[in-house]
């Protein structure tokens, strides 16, 4: 999937994937993360208010997002003052508890994540076509420490009825993508 697709979606405000409330599964499963986690990574974060929820629960949040419009909208809508950081090829936008790296997810380095020891993926994996999901997980593996934990939300549907994004990611695919490096629990 090309970057231009997502830039167009944001410019036309075709962002049906954006939720106005915190995702209920985040609240339901948040306590599965160990309390010693202080920084959480949110890949392909968009303008998700889930990041504020995580920050309100005491975590430093580091997101990544391709669309500069999504990043600026997040800070504007939530009335957050931001500091701009430039670490080529990415630009960072930081408030007190949220830092979002704007640019290509695949350009991220572990140092951008400020020691994140867990991740929350509500809409990243399902935003990617099948041929990109392996690359996404391989990159995630390089970004996160071996002891990392994560909350991953996917869903499955009849692909003859709809084609993504969001894409169907059945449980069997989650296991195929993650089982070599991660312990998976449902």
CSV table of C-alpha atoms in Angstrom, one decimal:
chain,number,residue,atom,x,y,z
A,1,UNK,CA,0.0,0.0,0.0
A,2,UNK,CA,1.5,3.3,-1.0
A,3,UNK,CA,1.9,6.3,1.3
A,4,UNK,CA,-0.2,8.4,-1.1
A,5,UNK,CA,-3.3,6.3,-0.4
A,6,UNK,CA,-3.2,7.3,3.3
A,7,UNK,CA,-2.3,10.9,2.6
A,8,UNK,CA,-5.4,11.1,0.4
A,9,UNK,CA,-7.6,9.5,3.0
A,10,UNK,CA,-6.5,12.0,5.6
A,11,UNK,CA,-6.9,15.0,3.3
A,12,UNK,CA,-10.4,13.9,2.3
A,13,UNK,CA,-11.2,13.1,5.9
A,14,UNK,CA,-12.1,9.5,4.9
A,15,UNK,CA,-11.1,8.2,8.3
A,16,UNK,CA,-13.8,5.9,9.3
A,17,UNK,CA,-11.3,3.9,11.3
A,18,UNK,CA,-10.9,6.8,13.7
A,19,UNK,CA,-12.9,6.3,16.9
A,20,UNK,CA,-14.3,9.1,19.0
A,21,UNK,CA,-14.1,7.0,22.2
A,22,UNK,CA,-11.4,4.9,23.6
A,23,UNK,CA,-11.4,1.4,22.2
A,24,UNK,CA,-13.3,-0.8,24.7
A,25,UNK,CA,-10.8,-3.6,24.3
A,26,UNK,CA,-8.0,-1.3,25.5
A,27,UNK,CA,-9.8,-0.7,28.7
A,28,UNK,CA,-10.7,-4.4,29.1
A,29,UNK,CA,-7.2,-5.8,28.5
A,30,UNK,CA,-5.0,-3.0,29.7
A,31,UNK,CA,-4.3,-4.6,33.0
A,32,UNK,CA,-2.6,-7.5,31.3
A,33,UNK,CA,0.4,-5.3,30.8
A,34,UNK,CA,2.9,-5.4,33.7
A,35,UNK,CA,2.9,-2.3,35.9
A,36,UNK,CA,6.7,-1.7,35.3
A,37,UNK,CA,6.0,-0.6,31.8
A,38,UNK,CA,6.5,3.2,31.6
A,39,UNK,CA,6.6,3.9,27.9
A,40,UNK,CA,4.3,2.4,25.3
A,41,UNK,CA,4.6,2.4,21.5
A,42,UNK,CA,1.5,3.0,19.4
A,43,UNK,CA,2.4,2.3,15.7
A,44,UNK,CA,0.3,3.9,12.9
A,45,UNK,CA,-1.5,5.9,15.6
A,46,UNK,CA,-3.4,8.4,13.5
A,47,UNK,CA,-5.1,10.8,15.9
A,48,UNK,CA,-6.3,8.1,18.3
A,49,UNK,CA,-7.6,9.3,21.6
A,50,UNK,CA,-6.4,6.0,23.0
A,51,UNK,CA,-3.0,7.7,23.3
A,52,UNK,CA,-4.5,10.2,25.8
A,53,UNK,CA,-6.1,7.4,27.7
A,54,UNK,CA,-2.7,5.6,28.0
A,55,UNK,CA,-1.0,8.9,29.1
A,56,UNK,CA,-3.8,9.4,31.7
A,57,UNK,CA,-2.9,5.9,33.0
A,58,UNK,CA,0.6,7.1,33.7
A,59,UNK,CA,2.4,6.0,30.6
A,60,UNK,CA,4.7,7.9,28.3
A,61,UNK,CA,3.3,7.4,24.8
A,62,UNK,CA,5.4,7.2,21.7
A,63,UNK,CA,3.4,7.0,18.5
A,64,UNK,CA,4.3,6.8,14.8
A,65,UNK,CA,2.2,8.2,12.0
A,66,UNK,CA,2.7,8.7,8.3
A,67,UNK,CA,0.3,11.6,7.9
A,68,UNK,CA,1.4,15.0,9.2
A,69,UNK,CA,-2.2,16.1,9.0
A,70,UNK,CA,-3.2,13.3,11.4
A,71,UNK,CA,-0.4,14.3,13.8
A,72,UNK,CA,-1.3,18.1,13.8
A,73,UNK,CA,-5.0,17.3,14.2
A,74,UNK,CA,-4.3,15.1,17.2
A,75,UNK,CA,-2.5,18.0,19.0
A,76,UNK,CA,-4.9,20.7,17.9
A,77,UNK,CA,-8.1,18.7,18.8
A,78,UNK,CA,-6.7,17.8,22.2
A,79,UNK,CA,-5.3,21.4,22.8
A,80,UNK,CA,-1.8,20.1,23.5
A,81,UNK,CA,1.2,22.3,23.2
A,82,UNK,CA,3.9,20.6,21.3
A,83,UNK,CA,7.6,20.9,20.8
A,84,UNK,CA,8.9,19.9,17.3
A,85,UNK,CA,12.0,17.6,17.1
A,86,UNK,CA,13.8,16.8,13.9
A,87,UNK,CA,15.6,13.5,13.6
A,88,UNK,CA,15.9,12.8,9.9
A,89,UNK,CA,14.1,11.3,8.1
A,90,UNK,CA,11.4,11.7,10.8
A,91,UNK,CA,9.9,14.7,12.6
A,92,UNK,CA,8.7,14.4,16.2
A,93,UNK,CA,5.9,16.3,17.9
A,94,UNK,CA,6.1,16.1,21.7
A,95,UNK,CA,3.8,17.2,24.4
A,96,UNK,CA,4.3,16.4,28.1
A,97,UNK,CA,3.3,12.7,27.8
A,98,UNK,CA,2.9,12.0,24.1
A,99,UNK,CA,5.5,12.0,21.4
A,100,UNK,CA,4.5,11.2,17.8
A,101,UNK,CA,7.1,10.5,15.1
A,102,UNK,CA,5.7,11.6,11.8
A,103,UNK,CA,7.0,9.8,8.8
A,104,UNK,CA,7.5,6.3,7.5
A,105,UNK,CA,7.1,3.6,10.1
A,106,UNK,CA,9.9,1.6,8.5
A,107,UNK,CA,12.3,4.5,9.0
A,108,UNK,CA,11.9,4.2,12.8
A,109,UNK,CA,14.8,3.1,15.0
A,110,UNK,CA,14.6,1.7,18.5
A,111,UNK,CA,16.1,4.9,19.9
A,112,UNK,CA,13.0,6.8,18.6
A,113,UNK,CA,10.9,4.7,21.0
A,114,UNK,CA,12.5,6.2,24.2
A,115,UNK,CA,12.8,2.8,25.8
A,116,UNK,CA,9.2,1.6,25.1
A,117,UNK,CA,8.8,-1.8,26.6
A,118,UNK,CA,5.3,-2.5,25.3
A,119,UNK,CA,3.1,-1.7,22.3
A,120,UNK,CA,-0.5,-1.1,21.6
A,121,UNK,CA,-1.7,-1.9,18.0
A,122,UNK,CA,-5.4,-1.1,17.5
A,123,UNK,CA,-5.3,-0.4,13.8
A,124,UNK,CA,-1.8,-0.8,12.4
A,125,UNK,CA,-1.7,-4.4,11.4
A,126,UNK,CA,-5.2,-4.3,9.9
A,127,UNK,CA,-4.4,-1.2,7.9
A,128,UNK,CA,-1.8,-3.1,5.9
A,129,UNK,CA,-2.3,-5.5,3.0
A,130,UNK,CA,-1.1,-9.1,3.5
A,131,UNK,CA,2.2,-8.5,1.6
A,132,UNK,CA,3.2,-5.8,4.1
A,133,UNK,CA,2.2,-7.4,7.3
A,134,UNK,CA,5.3,-9.6,7.6
A,135,UNK,CA,7.5,-6.5,7.1
A,136,UNK,CA,5.5,-4.7,9.7
A,137,UNK,CA,6.0,-7.4,12.3
A,138,UNK,CA,9.7,-7.8,11.5
A,139,UNK,CA,10.2,-4.1,12.0
A,140,UNK,CA,8.3,-4.2,15.3
A,141,UNK,CA,10.6,-7.0,16.4
A,142,UNK,CA,13.6,-4.8,15.8
A,143,UNK,CA,12.1,-1.9,17.6
A,144,UNK,CA,10.9,-3.6,20.8
A,145,UNK,CA,13.1,-5.3,23.4
A,146,UNK,CA,12.9,-9.1,23.8
A,147,UNK,CA,10.9,-8.8,27.0
A,148,UNK,CA,8.2,-6.6,25.4
A,149,UNK,CA,4.5,-7.1,25.7
A,150,UNK,CA,1.8,-5.8,23.5
A,151,UNK,CA,-2.0,-5.4,23.1
A,152,UNK,CA,-3.0,-6.3,19.5
A,153,UNK,CA,-6.5,-5.8,18.2
A,154,UNK,CA,-7.5,-7.5,14.9
A,155,UNK,CA,-10.6,-8.8,13.4
A,156,UNK,CA,-11.8,-11.2,10.8
A,157,UNK,CA,-14.6,-11.0,8.2
A,158,UNK,CA,-15.7,-12.5,5.0
A,159,UNK,CA,-13.3,-11.1,2.5
A,160,UNK,CA,-15.7,-11.9,-0.4
A,161,UNK,CA,-18.1,-9.3,1.1
A,162,UNK,CA,-15.5,-6.5,1.6
A,163,UNK,CA,-11.9,-5.8,0.8
A,164,UNK,CA,-9.9,-3.6,3.2
A,165,UNK,CA,-8.6,-1.5,4.6
A,166,UNK,CA,-9.2,-2.4,7.2
A,167,UNK,CA,-8.1,-5.9,6.3
A,168,UNK,CA,-9.2,-9.1,7.8
A,169,UNK,CA,-6.4,-10.6,9.9
A,170,UNK,CA,-7.6,-14.0,11.2
A,171,UNK,CA,-6.1,-15.6,14.4
A,172,UNK,CA,-4.2,-18.1,12.3
A,173,UNK,CA,-2.3,-15.2,10.6
A,174,UNK,CA,-1.6,-13.5,13.9
A,175,UNK,CA,0.0,-16.8,15.1
A,176,UNK,CA,2.0,-17.1,11.8
A,177,UNK,CA,3.2,-13.6,12.1
A,178,UNK,CA,4.0,-13.4,15.8
A,179,UNK,CA,4.5,-16.9,17.2
A,180,UNK,CA,8.3,-17.1,16.4
A,181,UNK,CA,9.2,-14.0,18.6
A,182,UNK,CA,6.2,-13.5,20.9
A,183,UNK,CA,4.2,-15.5,23.3
A,184,UNK,CA,0.5,-15.1,22.3
A,185,UNK,CA,-2.4,-15.2,24.7
A,186,UNK,CA,-6.0,-14.5,23.8
